[in-house]
mmCIF file of C-alpha atoms and ligand atoms in Angstrom:
data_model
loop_
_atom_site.group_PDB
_atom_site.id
_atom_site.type_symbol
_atom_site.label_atom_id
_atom_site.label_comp_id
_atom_site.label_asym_id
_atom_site.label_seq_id
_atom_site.Cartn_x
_atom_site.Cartn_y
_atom_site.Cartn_z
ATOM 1 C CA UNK V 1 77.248 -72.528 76.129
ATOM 2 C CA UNK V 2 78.532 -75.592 74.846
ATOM 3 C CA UNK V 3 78.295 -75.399 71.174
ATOM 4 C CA UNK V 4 76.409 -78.045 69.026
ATOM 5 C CA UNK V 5 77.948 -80.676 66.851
ATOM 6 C CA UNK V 6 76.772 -83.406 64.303
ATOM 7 C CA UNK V 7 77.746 -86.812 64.768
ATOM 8 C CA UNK V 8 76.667 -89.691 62.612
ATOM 9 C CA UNK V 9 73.159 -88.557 62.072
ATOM 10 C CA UNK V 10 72.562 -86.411 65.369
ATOM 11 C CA UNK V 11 73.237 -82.821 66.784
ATOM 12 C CA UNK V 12 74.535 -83.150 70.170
ATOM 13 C CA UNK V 13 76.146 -80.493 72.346
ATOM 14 C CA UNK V 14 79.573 -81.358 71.646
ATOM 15 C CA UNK V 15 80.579 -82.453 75.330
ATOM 16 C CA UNK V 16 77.901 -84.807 74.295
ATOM 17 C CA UNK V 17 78.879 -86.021 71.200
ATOM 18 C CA UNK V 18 81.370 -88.995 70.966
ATOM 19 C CA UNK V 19 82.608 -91.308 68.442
ATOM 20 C CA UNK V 20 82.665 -95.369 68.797
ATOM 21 C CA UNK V 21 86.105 -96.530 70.169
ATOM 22 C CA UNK V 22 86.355 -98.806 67.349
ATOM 23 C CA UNK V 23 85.917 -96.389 64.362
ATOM 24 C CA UNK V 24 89.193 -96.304 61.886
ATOM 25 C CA UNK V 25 89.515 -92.539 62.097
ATOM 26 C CA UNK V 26 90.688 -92.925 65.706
ATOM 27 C CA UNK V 27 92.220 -96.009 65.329
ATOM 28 C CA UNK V 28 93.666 -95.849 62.331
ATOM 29 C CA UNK V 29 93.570 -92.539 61.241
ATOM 30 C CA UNK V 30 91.401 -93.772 58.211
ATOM 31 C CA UNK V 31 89.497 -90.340 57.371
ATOM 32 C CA UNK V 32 89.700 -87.214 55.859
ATOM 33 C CA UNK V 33 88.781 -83.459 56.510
ATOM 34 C CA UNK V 34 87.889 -80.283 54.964
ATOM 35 C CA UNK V 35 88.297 -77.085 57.647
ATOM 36 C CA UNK V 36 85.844 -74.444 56.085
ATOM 37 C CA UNK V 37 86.404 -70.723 56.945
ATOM 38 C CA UNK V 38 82.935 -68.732 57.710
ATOM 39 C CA UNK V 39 82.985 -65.486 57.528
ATOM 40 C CA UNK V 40 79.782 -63.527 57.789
ATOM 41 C CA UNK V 41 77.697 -66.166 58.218
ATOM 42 C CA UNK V 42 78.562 -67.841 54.446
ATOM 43 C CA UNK V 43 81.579 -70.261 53.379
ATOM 44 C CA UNK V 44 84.673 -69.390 51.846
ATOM 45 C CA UNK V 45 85.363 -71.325 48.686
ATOM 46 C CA UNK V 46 82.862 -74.331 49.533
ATOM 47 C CA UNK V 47 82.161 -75.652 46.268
ATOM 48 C CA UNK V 48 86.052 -75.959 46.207
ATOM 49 C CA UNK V 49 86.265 -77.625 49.570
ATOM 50 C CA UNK V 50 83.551 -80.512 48.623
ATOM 51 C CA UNK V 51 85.213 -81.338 45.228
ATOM 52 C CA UNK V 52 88.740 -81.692 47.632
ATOM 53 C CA UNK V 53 86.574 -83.557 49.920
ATOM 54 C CA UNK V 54 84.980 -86.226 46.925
ATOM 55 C CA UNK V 55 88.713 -86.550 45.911
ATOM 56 C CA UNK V 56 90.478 -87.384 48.992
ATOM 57 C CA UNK V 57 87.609 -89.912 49.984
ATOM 58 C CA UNK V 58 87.592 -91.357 46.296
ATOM 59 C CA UNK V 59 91.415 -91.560 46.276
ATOM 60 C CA UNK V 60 91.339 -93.742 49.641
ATOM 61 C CA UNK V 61 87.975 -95.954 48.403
ATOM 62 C CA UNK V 62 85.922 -94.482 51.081
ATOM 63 C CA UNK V 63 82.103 -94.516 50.243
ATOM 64 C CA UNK V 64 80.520 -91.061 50.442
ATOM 65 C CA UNK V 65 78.749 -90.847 52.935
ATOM 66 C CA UNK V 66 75.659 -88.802 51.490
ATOM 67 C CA UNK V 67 75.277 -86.248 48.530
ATOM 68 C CA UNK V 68 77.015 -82.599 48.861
ATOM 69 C CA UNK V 69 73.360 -81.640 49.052
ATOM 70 C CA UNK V 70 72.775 -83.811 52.108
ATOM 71 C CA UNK V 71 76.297 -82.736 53.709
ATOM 72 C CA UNK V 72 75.259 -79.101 52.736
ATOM 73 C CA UNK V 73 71.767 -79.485 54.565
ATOM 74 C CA UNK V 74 73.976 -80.228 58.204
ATOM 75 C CA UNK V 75 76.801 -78.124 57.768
ATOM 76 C CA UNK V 76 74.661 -75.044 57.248
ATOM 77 C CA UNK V 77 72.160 -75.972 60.078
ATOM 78 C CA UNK V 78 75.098 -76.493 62.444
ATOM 79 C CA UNK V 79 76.430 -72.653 61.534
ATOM 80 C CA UNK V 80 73.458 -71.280 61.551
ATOM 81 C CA UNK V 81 72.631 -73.554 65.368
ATOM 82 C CA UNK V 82 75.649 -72.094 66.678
ATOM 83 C CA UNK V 83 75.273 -68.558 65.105
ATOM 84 C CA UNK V 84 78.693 -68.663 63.559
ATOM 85 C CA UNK V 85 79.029 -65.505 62.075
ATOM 86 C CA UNK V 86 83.200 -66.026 61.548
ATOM 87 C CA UNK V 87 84.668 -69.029 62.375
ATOM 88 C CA UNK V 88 85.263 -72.489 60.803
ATOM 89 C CA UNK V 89 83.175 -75.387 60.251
ATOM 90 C CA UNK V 90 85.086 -78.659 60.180
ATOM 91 C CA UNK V 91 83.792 -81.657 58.609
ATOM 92 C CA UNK V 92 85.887 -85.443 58.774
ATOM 93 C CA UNK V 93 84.447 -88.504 57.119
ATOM 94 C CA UNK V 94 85.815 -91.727 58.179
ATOM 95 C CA UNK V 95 85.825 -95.089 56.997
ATOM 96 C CA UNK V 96 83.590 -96.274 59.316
ATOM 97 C CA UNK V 97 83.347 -98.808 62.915
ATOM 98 C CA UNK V 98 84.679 -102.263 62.712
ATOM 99 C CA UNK V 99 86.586 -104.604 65.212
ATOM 100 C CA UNK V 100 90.288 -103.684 64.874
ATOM 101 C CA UNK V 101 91.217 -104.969 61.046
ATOM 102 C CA UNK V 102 94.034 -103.525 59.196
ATOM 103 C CA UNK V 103 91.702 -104.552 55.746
ATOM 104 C CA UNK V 104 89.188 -102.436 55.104
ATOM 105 C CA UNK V 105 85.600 -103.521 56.724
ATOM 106 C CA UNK V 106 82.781 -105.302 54.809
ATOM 107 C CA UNK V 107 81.166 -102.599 51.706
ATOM 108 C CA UNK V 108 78.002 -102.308 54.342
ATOM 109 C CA UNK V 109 79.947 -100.173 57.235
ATOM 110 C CA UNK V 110 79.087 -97.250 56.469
ATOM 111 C CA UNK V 111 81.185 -94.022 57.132
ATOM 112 C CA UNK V 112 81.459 -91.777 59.813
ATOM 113 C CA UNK V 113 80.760 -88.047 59.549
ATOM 114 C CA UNK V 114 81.606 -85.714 61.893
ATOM 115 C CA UNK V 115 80.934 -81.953 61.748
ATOM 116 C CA UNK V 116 82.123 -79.191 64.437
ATOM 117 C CA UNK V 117 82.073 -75.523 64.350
ATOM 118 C CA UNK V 118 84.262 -73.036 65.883
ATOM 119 C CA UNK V 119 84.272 -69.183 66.616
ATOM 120 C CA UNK V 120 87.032 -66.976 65.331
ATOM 121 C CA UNK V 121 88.299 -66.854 61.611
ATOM 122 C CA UNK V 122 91.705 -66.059 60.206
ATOM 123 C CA UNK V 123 95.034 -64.563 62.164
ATOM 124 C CA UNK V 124 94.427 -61.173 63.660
ATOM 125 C CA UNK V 125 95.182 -57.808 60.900
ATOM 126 C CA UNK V 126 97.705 -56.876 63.799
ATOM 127 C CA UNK V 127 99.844 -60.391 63.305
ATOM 128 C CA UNK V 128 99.006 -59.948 59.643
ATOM 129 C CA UNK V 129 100.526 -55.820 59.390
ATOM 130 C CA UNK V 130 103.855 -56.984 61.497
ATOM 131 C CA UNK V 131 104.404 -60.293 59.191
ATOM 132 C CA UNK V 132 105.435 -63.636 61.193
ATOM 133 C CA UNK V 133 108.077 -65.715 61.933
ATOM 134 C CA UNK V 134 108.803 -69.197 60.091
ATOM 135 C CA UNK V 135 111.234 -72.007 61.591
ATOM 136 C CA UNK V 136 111.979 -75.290 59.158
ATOM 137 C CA UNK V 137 111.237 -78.622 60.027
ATOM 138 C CA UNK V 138 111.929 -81.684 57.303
ATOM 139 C CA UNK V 139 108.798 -83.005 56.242
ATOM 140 C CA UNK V 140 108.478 -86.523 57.601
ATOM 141 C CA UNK V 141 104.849 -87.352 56.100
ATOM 142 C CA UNK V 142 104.442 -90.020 53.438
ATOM 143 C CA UNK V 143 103.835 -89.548 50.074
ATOM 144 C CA UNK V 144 100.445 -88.680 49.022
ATOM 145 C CA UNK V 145 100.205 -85.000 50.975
ATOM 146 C CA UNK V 146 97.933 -84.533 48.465
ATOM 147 C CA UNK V 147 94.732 -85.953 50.040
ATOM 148 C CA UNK V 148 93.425 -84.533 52.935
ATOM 149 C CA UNK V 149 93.640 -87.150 55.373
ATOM 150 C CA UNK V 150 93.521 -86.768 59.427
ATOM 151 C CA UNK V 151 96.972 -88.783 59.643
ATOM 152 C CA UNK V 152 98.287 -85.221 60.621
ATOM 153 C CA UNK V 153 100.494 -86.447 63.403
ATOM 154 C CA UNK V 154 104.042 -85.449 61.329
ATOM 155 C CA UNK V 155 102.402 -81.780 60.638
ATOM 156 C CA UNK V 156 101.307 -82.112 64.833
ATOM 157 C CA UNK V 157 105.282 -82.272 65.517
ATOM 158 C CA UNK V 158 106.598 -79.876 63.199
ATOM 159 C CA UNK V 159 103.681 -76.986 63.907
ATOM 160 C CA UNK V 160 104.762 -78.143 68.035
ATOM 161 C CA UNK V 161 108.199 -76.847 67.159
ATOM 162 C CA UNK V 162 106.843 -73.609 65.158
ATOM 163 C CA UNK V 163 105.404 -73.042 68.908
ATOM 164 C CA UNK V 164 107.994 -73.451 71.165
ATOM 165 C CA UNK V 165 109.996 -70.876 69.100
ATOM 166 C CA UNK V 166 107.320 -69.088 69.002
ATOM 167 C CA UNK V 167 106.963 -68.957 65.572
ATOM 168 C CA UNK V 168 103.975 -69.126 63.630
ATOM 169 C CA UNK V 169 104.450 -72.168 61.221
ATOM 170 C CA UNK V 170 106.742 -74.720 60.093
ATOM 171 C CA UNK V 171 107.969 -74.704 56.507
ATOM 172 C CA UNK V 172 108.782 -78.569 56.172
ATOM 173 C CA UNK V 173 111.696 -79.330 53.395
ATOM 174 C CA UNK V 174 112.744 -82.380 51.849
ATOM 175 C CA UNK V 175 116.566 -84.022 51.991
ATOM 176 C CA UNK V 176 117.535 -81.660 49.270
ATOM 177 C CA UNK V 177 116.107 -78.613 51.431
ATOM 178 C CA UNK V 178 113.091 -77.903 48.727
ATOM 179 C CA UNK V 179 110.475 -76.028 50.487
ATOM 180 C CA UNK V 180 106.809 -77.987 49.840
ATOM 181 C CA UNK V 181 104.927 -76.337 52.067
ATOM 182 C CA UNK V 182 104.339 -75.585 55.823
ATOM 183 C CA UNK V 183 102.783 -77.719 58.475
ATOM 184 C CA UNK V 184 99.110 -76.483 57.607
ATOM 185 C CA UNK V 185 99.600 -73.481 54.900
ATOM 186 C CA UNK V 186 100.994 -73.499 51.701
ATOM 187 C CA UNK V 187 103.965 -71.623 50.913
ATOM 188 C CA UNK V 188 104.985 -69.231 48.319
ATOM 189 C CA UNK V 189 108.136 -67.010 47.507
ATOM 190 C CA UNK V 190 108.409 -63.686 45.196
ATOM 191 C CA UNK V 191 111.260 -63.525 43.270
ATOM 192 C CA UNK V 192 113.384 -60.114 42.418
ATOM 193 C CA UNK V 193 110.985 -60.059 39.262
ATOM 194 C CA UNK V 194 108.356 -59.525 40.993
ATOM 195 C CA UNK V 195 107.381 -63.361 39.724
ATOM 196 C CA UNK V 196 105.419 -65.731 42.620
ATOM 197 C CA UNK V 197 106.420 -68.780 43.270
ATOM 198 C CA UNK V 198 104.757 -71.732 44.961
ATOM 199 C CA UNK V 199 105.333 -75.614 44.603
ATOM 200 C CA UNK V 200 103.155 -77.295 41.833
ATOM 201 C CA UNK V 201 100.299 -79.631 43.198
ATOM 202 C CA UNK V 202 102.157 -83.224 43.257
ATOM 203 C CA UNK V 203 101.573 -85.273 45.842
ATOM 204 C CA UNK V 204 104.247 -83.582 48.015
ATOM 205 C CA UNK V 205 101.895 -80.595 48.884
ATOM 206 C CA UNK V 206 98.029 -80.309 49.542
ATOM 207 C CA UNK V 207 96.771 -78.693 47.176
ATOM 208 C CA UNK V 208 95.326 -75.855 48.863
ATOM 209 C CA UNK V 209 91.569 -74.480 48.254
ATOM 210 C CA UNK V 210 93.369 -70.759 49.856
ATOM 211 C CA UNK V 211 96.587 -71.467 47.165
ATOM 212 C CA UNK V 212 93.899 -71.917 44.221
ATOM 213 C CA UNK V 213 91.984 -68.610 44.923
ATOM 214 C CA UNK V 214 95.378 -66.651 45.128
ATOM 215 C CA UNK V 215 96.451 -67.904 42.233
ATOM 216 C CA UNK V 216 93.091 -66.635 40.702
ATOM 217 C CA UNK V 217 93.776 -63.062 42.531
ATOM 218 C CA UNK V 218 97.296 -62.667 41.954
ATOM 219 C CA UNK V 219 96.580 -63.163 37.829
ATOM 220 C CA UNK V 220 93.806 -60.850 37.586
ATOM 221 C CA UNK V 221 95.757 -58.400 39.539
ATOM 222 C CA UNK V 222 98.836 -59.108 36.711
ATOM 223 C CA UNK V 223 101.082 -60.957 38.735
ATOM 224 C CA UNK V 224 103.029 -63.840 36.834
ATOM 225 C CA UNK V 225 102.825 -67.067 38.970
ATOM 226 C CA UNK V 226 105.386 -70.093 38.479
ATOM 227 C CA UNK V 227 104.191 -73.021 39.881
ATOM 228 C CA UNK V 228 107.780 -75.067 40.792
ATOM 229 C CA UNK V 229 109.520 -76.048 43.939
ATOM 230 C CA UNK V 230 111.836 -73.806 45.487
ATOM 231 C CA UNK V 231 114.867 -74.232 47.720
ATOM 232 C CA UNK V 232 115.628 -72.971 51.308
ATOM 233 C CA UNK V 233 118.205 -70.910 49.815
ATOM 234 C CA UNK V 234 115.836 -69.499 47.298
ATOM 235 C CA UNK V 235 113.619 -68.292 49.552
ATOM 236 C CA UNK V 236 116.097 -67.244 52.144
ATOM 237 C CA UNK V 237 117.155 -64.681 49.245
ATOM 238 C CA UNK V 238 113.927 -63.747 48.073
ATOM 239 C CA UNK V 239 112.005 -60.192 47.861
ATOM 240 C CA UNK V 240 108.918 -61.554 50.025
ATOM 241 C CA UNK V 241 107.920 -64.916 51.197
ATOM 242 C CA UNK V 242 104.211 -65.920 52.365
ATOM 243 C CA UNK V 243 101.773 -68.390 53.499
ATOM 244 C CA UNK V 244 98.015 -69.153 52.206
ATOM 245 C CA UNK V 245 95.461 -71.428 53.832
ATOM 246 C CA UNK V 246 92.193 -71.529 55.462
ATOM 247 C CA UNK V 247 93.127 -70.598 58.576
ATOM 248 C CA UNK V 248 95.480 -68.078 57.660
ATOM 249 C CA UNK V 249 94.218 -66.485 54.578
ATOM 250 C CA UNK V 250 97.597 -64.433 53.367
ATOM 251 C CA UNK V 251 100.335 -64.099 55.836
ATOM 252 C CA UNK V 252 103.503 -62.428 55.191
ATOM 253 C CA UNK V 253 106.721 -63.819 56.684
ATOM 254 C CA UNK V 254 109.473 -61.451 57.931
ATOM 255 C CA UNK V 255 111.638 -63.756 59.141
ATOM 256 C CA UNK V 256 112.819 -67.668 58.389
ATOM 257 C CA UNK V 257 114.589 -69.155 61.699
ATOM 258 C CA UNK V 258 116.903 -66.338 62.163
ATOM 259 C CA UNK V 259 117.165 -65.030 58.759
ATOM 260 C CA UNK V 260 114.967 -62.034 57.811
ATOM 261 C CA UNK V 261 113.409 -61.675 54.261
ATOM 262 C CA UNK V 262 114.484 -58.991 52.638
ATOM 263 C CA UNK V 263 114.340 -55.752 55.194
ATOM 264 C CA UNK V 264 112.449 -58.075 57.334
ATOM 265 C CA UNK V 265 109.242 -56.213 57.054
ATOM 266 C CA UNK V 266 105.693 -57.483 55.560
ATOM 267 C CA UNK V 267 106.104 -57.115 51.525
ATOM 268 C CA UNK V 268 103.886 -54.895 49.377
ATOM 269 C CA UNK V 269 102.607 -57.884 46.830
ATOM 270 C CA UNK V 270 101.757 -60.208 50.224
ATOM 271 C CA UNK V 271 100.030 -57.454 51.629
ATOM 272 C CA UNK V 272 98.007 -56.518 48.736
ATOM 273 C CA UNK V 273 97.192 -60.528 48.047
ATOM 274 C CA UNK V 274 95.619 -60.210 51.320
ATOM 275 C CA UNK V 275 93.628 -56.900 50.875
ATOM 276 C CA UNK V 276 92.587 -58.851 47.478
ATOM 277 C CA UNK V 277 91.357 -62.311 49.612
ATOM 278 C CA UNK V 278 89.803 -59.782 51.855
ATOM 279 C CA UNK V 279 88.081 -57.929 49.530
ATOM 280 C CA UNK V 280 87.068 -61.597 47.744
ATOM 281 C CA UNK V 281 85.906 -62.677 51.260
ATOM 282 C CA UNK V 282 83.741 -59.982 52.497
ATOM 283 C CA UNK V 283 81.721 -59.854 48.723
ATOM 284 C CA UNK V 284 80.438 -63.536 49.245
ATOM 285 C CA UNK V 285 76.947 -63.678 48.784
ATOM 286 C CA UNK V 286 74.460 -65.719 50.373
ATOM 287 C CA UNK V 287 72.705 -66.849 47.479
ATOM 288 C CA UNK V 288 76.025 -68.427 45.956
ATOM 289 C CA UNK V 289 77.779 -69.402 48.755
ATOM 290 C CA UNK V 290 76.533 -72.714 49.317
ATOM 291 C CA UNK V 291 76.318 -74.096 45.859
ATOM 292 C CA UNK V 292 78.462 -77.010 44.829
HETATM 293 N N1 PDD R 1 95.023 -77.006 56.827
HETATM 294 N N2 PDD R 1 98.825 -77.468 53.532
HETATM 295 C C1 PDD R 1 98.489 -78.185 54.614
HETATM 296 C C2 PDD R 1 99.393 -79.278 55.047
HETATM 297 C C3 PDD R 1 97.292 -77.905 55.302
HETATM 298 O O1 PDD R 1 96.954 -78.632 56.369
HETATM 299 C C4 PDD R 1 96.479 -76.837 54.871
HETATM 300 C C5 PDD R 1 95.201 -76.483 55.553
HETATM 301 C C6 PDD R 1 96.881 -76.109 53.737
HETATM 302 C C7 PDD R 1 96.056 -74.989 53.179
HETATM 303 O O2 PDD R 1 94.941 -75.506 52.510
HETATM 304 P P1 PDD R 1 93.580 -74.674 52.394
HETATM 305 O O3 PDD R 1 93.931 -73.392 51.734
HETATM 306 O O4 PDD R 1 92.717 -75.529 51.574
HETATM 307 O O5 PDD R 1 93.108 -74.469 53.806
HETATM 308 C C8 PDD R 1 98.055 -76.459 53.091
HETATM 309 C C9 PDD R 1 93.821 -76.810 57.583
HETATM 310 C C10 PDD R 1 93.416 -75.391 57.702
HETATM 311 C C11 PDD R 1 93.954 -77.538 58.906
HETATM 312 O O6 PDD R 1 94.475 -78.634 58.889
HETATM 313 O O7 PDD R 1 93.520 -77.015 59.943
#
């Protein structure tokens, strides 16, 4: 059964559902996202995700498009529609429909919302227990990674080339081979010292809603956390590297192109992160969940 999506102010069944040829997401990719991991029914980190989603649309002088109450209201109807028990729900504003005009349209377009839901949440425990492989890629996007926008097509290439060598992501580096992050995950090293390391939230990275509530974890649990960039080389060398995001939750990687990390086996402090997010995860509670 076709599942049901929200588009502009109706729930269609999403073979159904189509946006005008003329609105600046598609031509211009002039919107932003938020991908939302359910899992039992509830939202990971939502209030989180809204605030990113306020920011990115503020930072690009997109109107909001209705109150995080009102966006609340659909995005748990369309979960609940679809019976989404783990999955993701995926929201995108976008500027809004206007003949082709690089300028931004007249204050009364209003914006587009889209909202889509899918089954299936997080990499399997069996990828997650063996660790993955990581290829680099040099990031090619522009320079304000830090909103959340659907211009994704430089983060399209470099995850395309994570596939074909059948590797699970990307870590994208600048000229001077700094890791800042991979094509959708954030990346993070741990040093001989047992210290973590992931790059600070500039506008180089996004800064991820996963990243924040690891950083929470890993503190309470006694880890020291640097937040700097680190090199290729550094992380090449290091005792464990790893990936957060949405999508991924906490994924150990064993090996980087050709090059495994340490013994080349999934490291104790990324696979007790993860037995922390999963723990975090699984005690969401329904009365909570949806605040913002
Ligand atoms: N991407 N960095 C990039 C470039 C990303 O696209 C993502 C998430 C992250 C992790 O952020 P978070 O923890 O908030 O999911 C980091 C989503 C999942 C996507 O584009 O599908």
């Amino acid at each position: 059964m076709s599942h049901i999506a929200y588009v502009n102010g109706r729930y269609l069944p999403q073979g159904a559902a189509h946006i005008h040829i003329e609105d600046r997401g598609y031509q211009f990719a002039d919107g932003v996202y938020e991908v939302i991991c359910i899992w039992n029914g509830l939202p990971v980190d939502y209030a989180p995700h809204m605030v990113r989603l306020s920011r990115s649309l503020r930072e690009l002088s997109v109107r909001t498009p209705a109150t995080n109450g009102a966006l609340t209201v659909i995005a748990k109807e369309l979960v609940q529609r679809n019976r989404i028990t783990k999955g993701t729900l995926y929201m995108q504003v976008n500027r809004g429909v206007a003949p082709r005009a690089h300028p931004f349209p007249k204050e009364t377009v209003p914006p587009s919302v889209i909202m889509t839901v899918k089954h299936g949440a997080g990499p399997s425990e069996a990828i997650a227990e063996q660790g993955v492989k990581v290829i680099t890629a040099p990031d090619q996007r522009w320079g304000r990674c830090d909103i959340k926008t659907v211009g994704l097509l430089p983060n399209v290439l470099a995850k395309q080339k994570a596939t074909e060598a059948k590797a699970f992501e990307a870590l994208l580096l600048t000229p001077d081979n700094t890791v800042t992050e991979a094509s959708a995950s954030n990346a993070w090293m741990v040093t001989k010292d047992q210290t973590l390391v992931t790059h600070p939230t500039t506008q180089a990275i996004l800064g991820g809603v996963t990243r924040a509530t690891v950083i929470k974890l890993a503190r309470e649990a006694g880890y020291q956390i640097e937040e700097r960039p680190f090199t290729l080389d550094e992380a090449r060398a290091a005792k464990e590297v790893f990936l957060t995001g949405t999508t991924t939750f906490v994924m150990p990687v064993v090996l980087i192109d050709e090059t495994p990390v340490a013994n080349g086996a999934p490291g104790t402090v990324a696979l007790e992160l993860r037995r922390l997010y999963r723990t975090f995860i699984d005690s969401l509670r329904a009365d909570t969940a949806w605040n913002v």
